[in-house]
mmCIF file of C-alpha atoms and ligand atoms in Angstrom:
data_model
loop_
_atom_site.group_PDB
_atom_site.id
_atom_site.type_symbol
_atom_site.label_atom_id
_atom_site.label_comp_id
_atom_site.label_asym_id
_atom_site.label_seq_id
_atom_site.Cartn_x
_atom_site.Cartn_y
_atom_site.Cartn_z
ATOM 1 C CA MET A 22 3.031 6.919 -19.980
ATOM 2 C CA SER A 23 0.882 4.398 -18.157
ATOM 3 C CA TYR A 24 1.822 0.870 -17.138
ATOM 4 C CA ASN A 25 -0.513 -2.037 -16.641
ATOM 5 C CA ILE A 26 0.176 -2.735 -13.031
ATOM 6 C CA ILE A 27 -1.198 -6.290 -12.982
ATOM 7 C CA SER A 28 1.006 -7.591 -15.770
ATOM 8 C CA HIS A 29 3.955 -5.379 -14.659
ATOM 9 C CA PHE A 30 4.352 -7.117 -11.273
ATOM 10 C CA ALA A 31 4.423 -10.894 -10.941
ATOM 11 C CA ALA A 32 3.125 -11.390 -7.379
ATOM 12 C CA LYS A 33 4.327 -14.428 -5.422
ATOM 13 C CA LEU A 34 1.172 -14.225 -3.340
ATOM 14 C CA THR A 35 -2.056 -12.406 -3.897
ATOM 15 C CA VAL A 36 -4.465 -11.735 -1.018
ATOM 16 C CA CYS A 37 -7.864 -10.063 -1.203
ATOM 17 C CA ALA A 38 -9.244 -8.230 1.847
ATOM 18 C CA ASP A 39 -12.839 -9.447 2.069
ATOM 19 C CA GLY A 40 -14.888 -7.428 -0.295
ATOM 20 C CA GLY A 41 -11.799 -6.654 -2.281
ATOM 21 C CA ALA A 42 -12.441 -10.002 -3.918
ATOM 22 C CA ASN A 43 -15.740 -8.741 -5.316
ATOM 23 C CA TYR A 44 -13.853 -5.815 -6.900
ATOM 24 C CA VAL A 45 -11.316 -8.121 -8.572
ATOM 25 C CA PHE A 46 -14.061 -10.482 -9.604
ATOM 26 C CA GLU A 47 -16.034 -7.701 -11.342
ATOM 27 C CA LEU A 48 -12.988 -5.782 -12.699
ATOM 28 C CA LEU A 49 -11.420 -8.773 -14.513
ATOM 29 C CA ASP A 50 -14.650 -10.106 -15.897
ATOM 30 C CA ASP A 51 -13.674 -12.382 -18.896
ATOM 31 C CA ASP A 52 -10.102 -12.514 -17.672
ATOM 32 C CA ARG A 53 -10.911 -13.450 -14.109
ATOM 33 C CA ASN A 54 -9.606 -16.973 -14.639
ATOM 34 C CA LYS A 55 -6.092 -15.501 -15.194
ATOM 35 C CA TYR A 56 -5.806 -13.886 -11.766
ATOM 36 C CA ILE A 57 -7.022 -16.103 -8.956
ATOM 37 C CA PRO A 58 -6.198 -14.751 -5.547
ATOM 38 C CA ASP A 59 -4.321 -17.171 -3.358
ATOM 39 C CA VAL A 60 -6.216 -16.043 -0.223
ATOM 40 C CA ILE A 61 -9.317 -14.165 0.745
ATOM 41 C CA CYS A 62 -9.023 -12.984 4.332
ATOM 42 C CA GLY A 63 -11.132 -10.882 6.654
ATOM 43 C CA ASP A 64 -14.408 -10.915 8.580
ATOM 44 C CA LEU A 65 -16.122 -12.000 5.353
ATOM 45 C CA ASP A 66 -19.083 -9.750 5.811
ATOM 46 C CA SER A 67 -18.647 -8.201 2.333
ATOM 47 C CA VAL A 68 -17.366 -10.826 -0.107
ATOM 48 C CA ASN A 69 -20.397 -12.002 -2.044
ATOM 49 C CA SER A 70 -21.233 -15.658 -2.604
ATOM 50 C CA ASN A 71 -20.570 -15.503 -6.384
ATOM 51 C CA ALA A 72 -17.034 -14.304 -5.921
ATOM 52 C CA GLN A 73 -16.312 -16.445 -2.873
ATOM 53 C CA ASN A 74 -17.627 -19.712 -4.477
ATOM 54 C CA TYR A 75 -15.909 -19.024 -7.779
ATOM 55 C CA TYR A 76 -12.546 -18.454 -6.164
ATOM 56 C CA LYS A 77 -12.950 -21.274 -3.622
ATOM 57 C CA ASP A 78 -13.642 -23.704 -6.550
ATOM 58 C CA LYS A 79 -10.379 -22.462 -8.171
ATOM 59 C CA GLY A 80 -8.405 -23.249 -5.042
ATOM 60 C CA THR A 81 -8.398 -19.938 -3.159
ATOM 61 C CA ILE A 82 -7.915 -20.290 0.621
ATOM 62 C CA ILE A 83 -10.548 -18.534 2.641
ATOM 63 C CA VAL A 84 -9.314 -17.263 5.997
ATOM 64 C CA HIS A 85 -12.062 -16.021 8.432
ATOM 65 C CA LYS A 86 -10.837 -13.608 11.083
ATOM 66 C CA SER A 87 -13.871 -12.377 12.974
ATOM 67 C CA ASP A 88 -12.369 -9.975 15.482
ATOM 68 C CA GLU A 89 -13.612 -6.368 15.306
ATOM 69 C CA ASP A 90 -10.459 -4.613 16.500
ATOM 70 C CA GLU A 91 -8.563 -4.450 13.269
ATOM 71 C CA ASN A 92 -9.714 -3.938 9.652
ATOM 72 C CA ASP A 93 -9.418 -6.497 6.973
ATOM 73 C CA PHE A 94 -6.388 -4.999 5.393
ATOM 74 C CA LEU A 95 -4.390 -5.263 8.597
ATOM 75 C CA LYS A 96 -5.712 -8.831 9.091
ATOM 76 C CA CYS A 97 -4.286 -9.610 5.596
ATOM 77 C CA LEU A 98 -0.937 -8.049 6.417
ATOM 78 C CA ARG A 99 -0.645 -9.930 9.686
ATOM 79 C CA LEU A 100 -1.533 -13.133 7.758
ATOM 80 C CA VAL A 101 1.271 -12.558 5.236
ATOM 81 C CA LEU A 102 3.878 -11.233 7.670
ATOM 82 C CA GLN A 103 3.292 -13.393 10.796
ATOM 83 C CA THR A 104 1.811 -16.771 9.830
ATOM 84 C CA GLU A 105 3.117 -19.888 8.250
ATOM 85 C CA PRO A 106 3.623 -20.603 5.359
ATOM 86 C CA TYR A 107 3.258 -17.082 4.006
ATOM 87 C CA ARG A 108 5.884 -15.388 6.226
ATOM 88 C CA ASN A 109 8.609 -17.530 4.703
ATOM 89 C CA ILE A 110 7.967 -16.221 1.206
ATOM 90 C CA GLN A 111 10.937 -14.178 0.056
ATOM 91 C CA CYS A 112 9.730 -10.917 -1.503
ATOM 92 C CA ASP A 113 10.933 -7.366 -1.976
ATOM 93 C CA TYR A 114 7.633 -5.539 -1.661
ATOM 94 C CA ILE A 115 4.040 -5.867 -0.695
ATOM 95 C CA ILE A 116 1.798 -3.872 -2.990
ATOM 96 C CA ALA A 117 -1.739 -3.036 -1.790
ATOM 97 C CA LEU A 118 -4.323 -1.924 -4.321
ATOM 98 C CA GLY A 119 -7.387 -0.065 -3.227
ATOM 99 C CA ALA A 120 -6.445 0.410 0.494
ATOM 100 C CA VAL A 121 -6.650 4.198 0.069
ATOM 101 C CA HIS A 122 -9.879 4.904 -1.613
ATOM 102 C CA ASP A 123 -13.214 6.539 -0.957
ATOM 103 C CA ARG A 124 -13.524 6.016 2.822
ATOM 104 C CA PHE A 125 -11.370 8.426 4.860
ATOM 105 C CA ASP A 126 -11.419 6.188 8.025
ATOM 106 C CA GLN A 127 -10.384 3.135 6.078
ATOM 107 C CA SER A 128 -7.687 5.106 4.196
ATOM 108 C CA MET A 129 -6.260 6.247 7.552
ATOM 109 C CA ALA A 130 -6.521 2.636 8.854
ATOM 110 C CA SER A 131 -4.406 1.667 5.927
ATOM 111 C CA ILE A 132 -1.779 4.179 6.885
ATOM 112 C CA HIS A 133 -1.984 2.908 10.510
ATOM 113 C CA ALA A 134 -1.463 -0.615 9.117
ATOM 114 C CA LEU A 135 1.858 0.565 7.627
ATOM 115 C CA TYR A 136 3.034 1.679 11.086
ATOM 116 C CA VAL A 137 1.867 -1.696 12.648
ATOM 117 C CA ALA A 138 3.546 -3.713 9.889
ATOM 118 C CA ALA A 139 6.834 -1.819 10.305
ATOM 119 C CA LYS A 140 7.042 -3.126 13.847
ATOM 120 C CA ILE A 141 6.687 -6.725 12.575
ATOM 121 C CA SER A 142 8.774 -6.672 9.401
ATOM 122 C CA ARG A 143 11.182 -4.694 7.304
ATOM 123 C CA ILE A 144 9.351 -5.468 4.039
ATOM 124 C CA GLN A 145 8.354 -2.285 2.230
ATOM 125 C CA ILE A 146 4.630 -1.954 1.841
ATOM 126 C CA ILE A 147 3.313 0.248 -0.950
ATOM 127 C CA LEU A 148 -0.221 1.499 -1.086
ATOM 128 C CA LEU A 149 -1.344 2.342 -4.550
ATOM 129 C CA SER A 150 -4.562 4.452 -4.967
ATOM 130 C CA VAL A 151 -5.819 5.569 -8.356
ATOM 131 C CA LYS A 152 -3.105 8.241 -8.712
ATOM 132 C CA SER A 153 -0.949 7.897 -5.618
ATOM 133 C CA TYR A 154 1.999 5.740 -4.462
ATOM 134 C CA ILE A 155 2.198 5.809 -0.651
ATOM 135 C CA CYS A 156 4.690 4.200 1.651
ATOM 136 C CA LEU A 157 6.183 4.623 5.186
ATOM 137 C CA LEU A 158 9.768 5.637 5.587
ATOM 138 C CA THR A 159 11.168 4.566 8.879
ATOM 139 C CA PRO A 160 14.114 6.310 10.625
ATOM 140 C CA GLY A 161 17.211 6.206 8.474
ATOM 141 C CA GLN A 162 18.304 7.005 4.950
ATOM 142 C CA HIS A 163 16.067 6.375 1.892
ATOM 143 C CA LYS A 164 16.533 6.704 -1.775
ATOM 144 C CA VAL A 165 13.551 7.048 -4.207
ATOM 145 C CA LEU A 166 14.373 6.541 -7.827
ATOM 146 C CA VAL A 167 12.213 8.911 -9.830
ATOM 147 C CA ASN A 168 13.127 7.986 -13.386
ATOM 148 C CA THR A 169 10.712 5.055 -14.019
ATOM 149 C CA GLU A 170 8.395 7.178 -16.289
ATOM 150 C CA MET A 171 5.548 6.193 -14.040
ATOM 151 C CA GLU A 172 5.997 9.199 -11.726
ATOM 152 C CA GLY A 173 3.689 12.179 -12.120
ATOM 153 C CA ASN A 174 4.081 15.822 -11.085
ATOM 154 C CA TRP A 175 3.734 16.004 -7.320
ATOM 155 C CA CYS A 176 5.158 14.280 -4.245
ATOM 156 C CA SER A 177 4.771 14.826 -0.515
ATOM 157 C CA LEU A 178 6.140 13.986 2.912
ATOM 158 C CA LEU A 179 3.684 13.751 5.831
ATOM 159 C CA PRO A 180 4.724 13.157 9.452
ATOM 160 C CA ILE A 181 1.515 11.329 10.347
ATOM 161 C CA GLY A 182 1.302 10.399 14.009
ATOM 162 C CA ASN A 183 4.696 11.831 15.054
ATOM 163 C CA LYS A 184 7.027 14.773 14.679
ATOM 164 C CA CYS A 185 10.391 14.557 12.833
ATOM 165 C CA ASN A 186 13.043 16.784 14.351
ATOM 166 C CA ASN A 187 15.656 16.152 11.686
ATOM 167 C CA LEU A 188 14.271 15.328 8.257
ATOM 168 C CA ARG A 189 16.495 16.272 5.342
ATOM 169 C CA THR A 190 15.999 15.805 1.647
ATOM 170 C CA THR A 191 17.689 16.205 -1.680
ATOM 171 C CA GLY A 192 16.190 16.042 -5.196
ATOM 172 C CA LEU A 193 13.056 18.034 -4.397
ATOM 173 C CA LYS A 194 12.010 21.488 -5.565
ATOM 174 C CA TRP A 195 11.363 22.406 -1.826
ATOM 175 C CA ASN A 196 13.943 20.490 0.128
ATOM 176 C CA LEU A 197 13.594 20.024 3.865
ATOM 177 C CA PRO A 198 16.453 21.385 5.948
ATOM 178 C CA GLY A 199 16.018 19.451 9.238
ATOM 179 C CA ILE A 200 13.799 21.812 11.122
ATOM 180 C CA GLU A 201 10.737 20.688 13.146
ATOM 181 C CA PHE A 202 8.452 18.792 10.772
ATOM 182 C CA ALA A 203 5.024 18.113 12.180
ATOM 183 C CA PHE A 204 1.293 18.743 11.644
ATOM 184 C CA GLY A 205 0.679 22.214 13.099
ATOM 185 C CA SER A 206 4.125 23.491 12.190
ATOM 186 C CA LEU A 207 5.368 22.286 8.753
ATOM 187 C CA ILE A 208 4.372 19.515 6.423
ATOM 188 C CA SER A 209 5.245 19.151 2.684
ATOM 189 C CA THR A 210 2.484 18.689 0.149
ATOM 190 C CA SER A 211 2.375 19.649 -3.519
ATOM 191 C CA ASN A 212 6.193 19.228 -3.639
ATOM 192 C CA ALA A 213 7.944 18.359 -6.913
ATOM 193 C CA PHE A 214 11.162 16.754 -8.236
ATOM 194 C CA ASP A 215 14.036 18.966 -9.143
ATOM 195 C CA GLY A 216 15.038 17.018 -12.256
ATOM 196 C CA SER A 217 17.568 14.635 -10.630
ATOM 197 C CA ASN A 218 17.013 10.912 -11.043
ATOM 198 C CA GLU A 219 16.615 10.326 -7.333
ATOM 199 C CA VAL A 220 15.279 11.820 -4.163
ATOM 200 C CA THR A 221 17.119 11.192 -0.882
ATOM 201 C CA ILE A 222 15.316 11.372 2.453
ATOM 202 C CA THR A 223 17.072 11.132 5.780
ATOM 203 C CA THR A 224 14.738 11.115 8.710
ATOM 204 C CA ASP A 225 14.894 10.671 12.521
ATOM 205 C CA ASP A 226 11.349 9.412 12.745
ATOM 206 C CA ASN A 227 8.558 7.824 10.647
ATOM 207 C CA VAL A 228 7.228 9.831 7.743
ATOM 208 C CA ILE A 229 4.817 9.031 4.998
ATOM 209 C CA TRP A 230 6.157 9.488 1.400
ATOM 210 C CA SER A 231 3.665 9.773 -1.395
ATOM 211 C CA MET A 232 3.886 10.728 -5.043
ATOM 212 C CA GLU A 233 1.683 10.779 -8.137
ATOM 213 C CA ILE A 234 1.946 7.596 -10.194
ATOM 214 C CA ASN A 235 0.444 6.689 -13.571
ATOM 215 C CA TYR A 236 -0.670 3.116 -14.173
ATOM 216 C CA THR A 237 -3.708 1.126 -15.383
ATOM 217 C CA LEU A 238 -5.336 -1.963 -13.875
ATOM 218 C CA ASN A 239 -6.585 -3.561 -17.089
HETATM 219 C C1 TPP B 313 -11.358 1.955 19.633
HETATM 220 C C2 TPP B 313 -12.160 1.149 18.593
HETATM 221 N N1 TPP B 313 -12.825 1.856 17.622
HETATM 222 C C3 TPP B 313 -13.572 1.177 16.700
HETATM 223 C C4 TPP B 313 -13.573 -0.171 16.742
HETATM 224 C C5 TPP B 313 -14.410 -0.904 15.731
HETATM 225 N N2 TPP B 313 -13.622 -1.478 14.670
HETATM 226 C C6 TPP B 313 -12.337 -1.278 14.409
HETATM 227 S S1 TPP B 313 -11.718 -2.183 13.175
HETATM 228 C C7 TPP B 313 -13.212 -2.912 12.937
HETATM 229 C C8 TPP B 313 -13.454 -3.978 11.892
HETATM 230 C C9 TPP B 313 -13.665 -3.320 10.586
HETATM 231 O O1 TPP B 313 -14.070 -4.294 9.655
HETATM 232 P P1 TPP B 313 -13.835 -4.050 8.116
HETATM 233 O O2 TPP B 313 -14.652 -5.125 7.457
HETATM 234 O O3 TPP B 313 -12.417 -4.048 7.803
HETATM 235 O O4 TPP B 313 -14.456 -2.666 7.872
HETATM 236 P P2 TPP B 313 -15.928 -2.224 7.661
HETATM 237 O O5 TPP B 313 -16.114 -2.226 6.160
HETATM 238 O O6 TPP B 313 -16.803 -3.225 8.354
HETATM 239 O O7 TPP B 313 -16.001 -0.864 8.277
HETATM 240 C C10 TPP B 313 -14.141 -2.434 13.766
HETATM 241 C C11 TPP B 313 -15.594 -2.906 13.896
HETATM 242 C C12 TPP B 313 -12.794 -0.932 17.735
HETATM 243 N N3 TPP B 313 -12.782 -2.233 17.867
HETATM 244 N N4 TPP B 313 -12.170 -0.120 18.600
HETATM 245 O O1 LIG B 314 -13.080 2.469 1.082
HETATM 246 C C1 LIG B 314 -12.495 1.430 1.497
HETATM 247 C C2 LIG B 314 -13.116 0.228 1.670
HETATM 248 C C3 LIG B 314 -12.490 -0.924 2.102
HETATM 249 N N1 LIG B 314 -11.121 -0.787 2.325
HETATM 250 C C4 LIG B 314 -10.321 -1.990 2.737
HETATM 251 O O2 LIG B 314 -10.994 -3.101 2.288
HETATM 252 C C5 LIG B 314 -11.234 -3.996 3.400
HETATM 253 C C6 LIG B 314 -12.518 -4.766 3.198
HETATM 254 O O3 LIG B 314 -13.546 -3.842 3.097
HETATM 255 P P1 LIG B 314 -15.001 -4.462 3.230
HETATM 256 O O4 LIG B 314 -15.898 -3.321 2.797
HETATM 257 O O5 LIG B 314 -15.217 -4.817 4.664
HETATM 258 O O6 LIG B 314 -15.064 -5.590 2.301
HETATM 259 C C7 LIG B 314 -11.391 -3.041 4.602
HETATM 260 O O7 LIG B 314 -11.000 -3.712 5.770
HETATM 261 C C8 LIG B 314 -10.295 -2.048 4.264
HETATM 262 O O8 LIG B 314 -9.045 -2.548 4.615
HETATM 263 C C9 LIG B 314 -10.531 0.404 2.138
HETATM 264 O O9 LIG B 314 -9.263 0.434 2.379
HETATM 265 N N2 LIG B 314 -11.188 1.502 1.790
#
């Protein structure tokens, strides 16, 4: 079963990272009037004048951040998490569409952004690619409910950027027993659910959880 992700989630704030606005503009076509981003943020070297002028006329705030040390996605996250008035918005999740896509470097920059954001805020940030749900699990106990009918067949745990010495799971076909978990020794890809309604993950260090997810955009 597939869910329409745009109508499924009612976002309190929508932010486009620079050229992401072009994508939304093109994708929504006749429906674009229904989904006006609140903010377009970034170095603004990619958003085209059609999209920028259209959204500006509809009240979208344009935030130009010209520095070349962080990508536009991280600039957007900082805007939302660190600046007034956005940081006062109460929300459960930040969902990012398109931050893991065709460019490997930008996809890794999006993963990096999760680590940076975790130092600023406890809000869970979820990256959605065409088929994947990706989030950072920080040290502690986590529960992933896997009975929403949006899950697909595979899931994975990746210790990107650090090693976990004590990562334990339940609910997986190949559970992790708390042995060294690191690139070069052991990682967990192509894992699967064992049929329980939830997966539990207890970890002593950061680890990236991802799983297949089925949804549509329009
Ligand atoms: C160590 C280091 N490597 C690389 C860069 C260059 N750099 C990092 S983020 C960034 C901005 C990227 O802009 P964005 O519009 O998000 O991505 P683009 O599509 O231009 O690649 C740049 C230029 C840097 N500042 N420092
Ligand atoms: O393949 C990609 C391309 C882009 N991103 C993210 O979008 C912003 C804006 O990209 P521009 O091409 O500069 O408009 C970029 O900073 C990335 O955060 C991406 O994730 N993957």
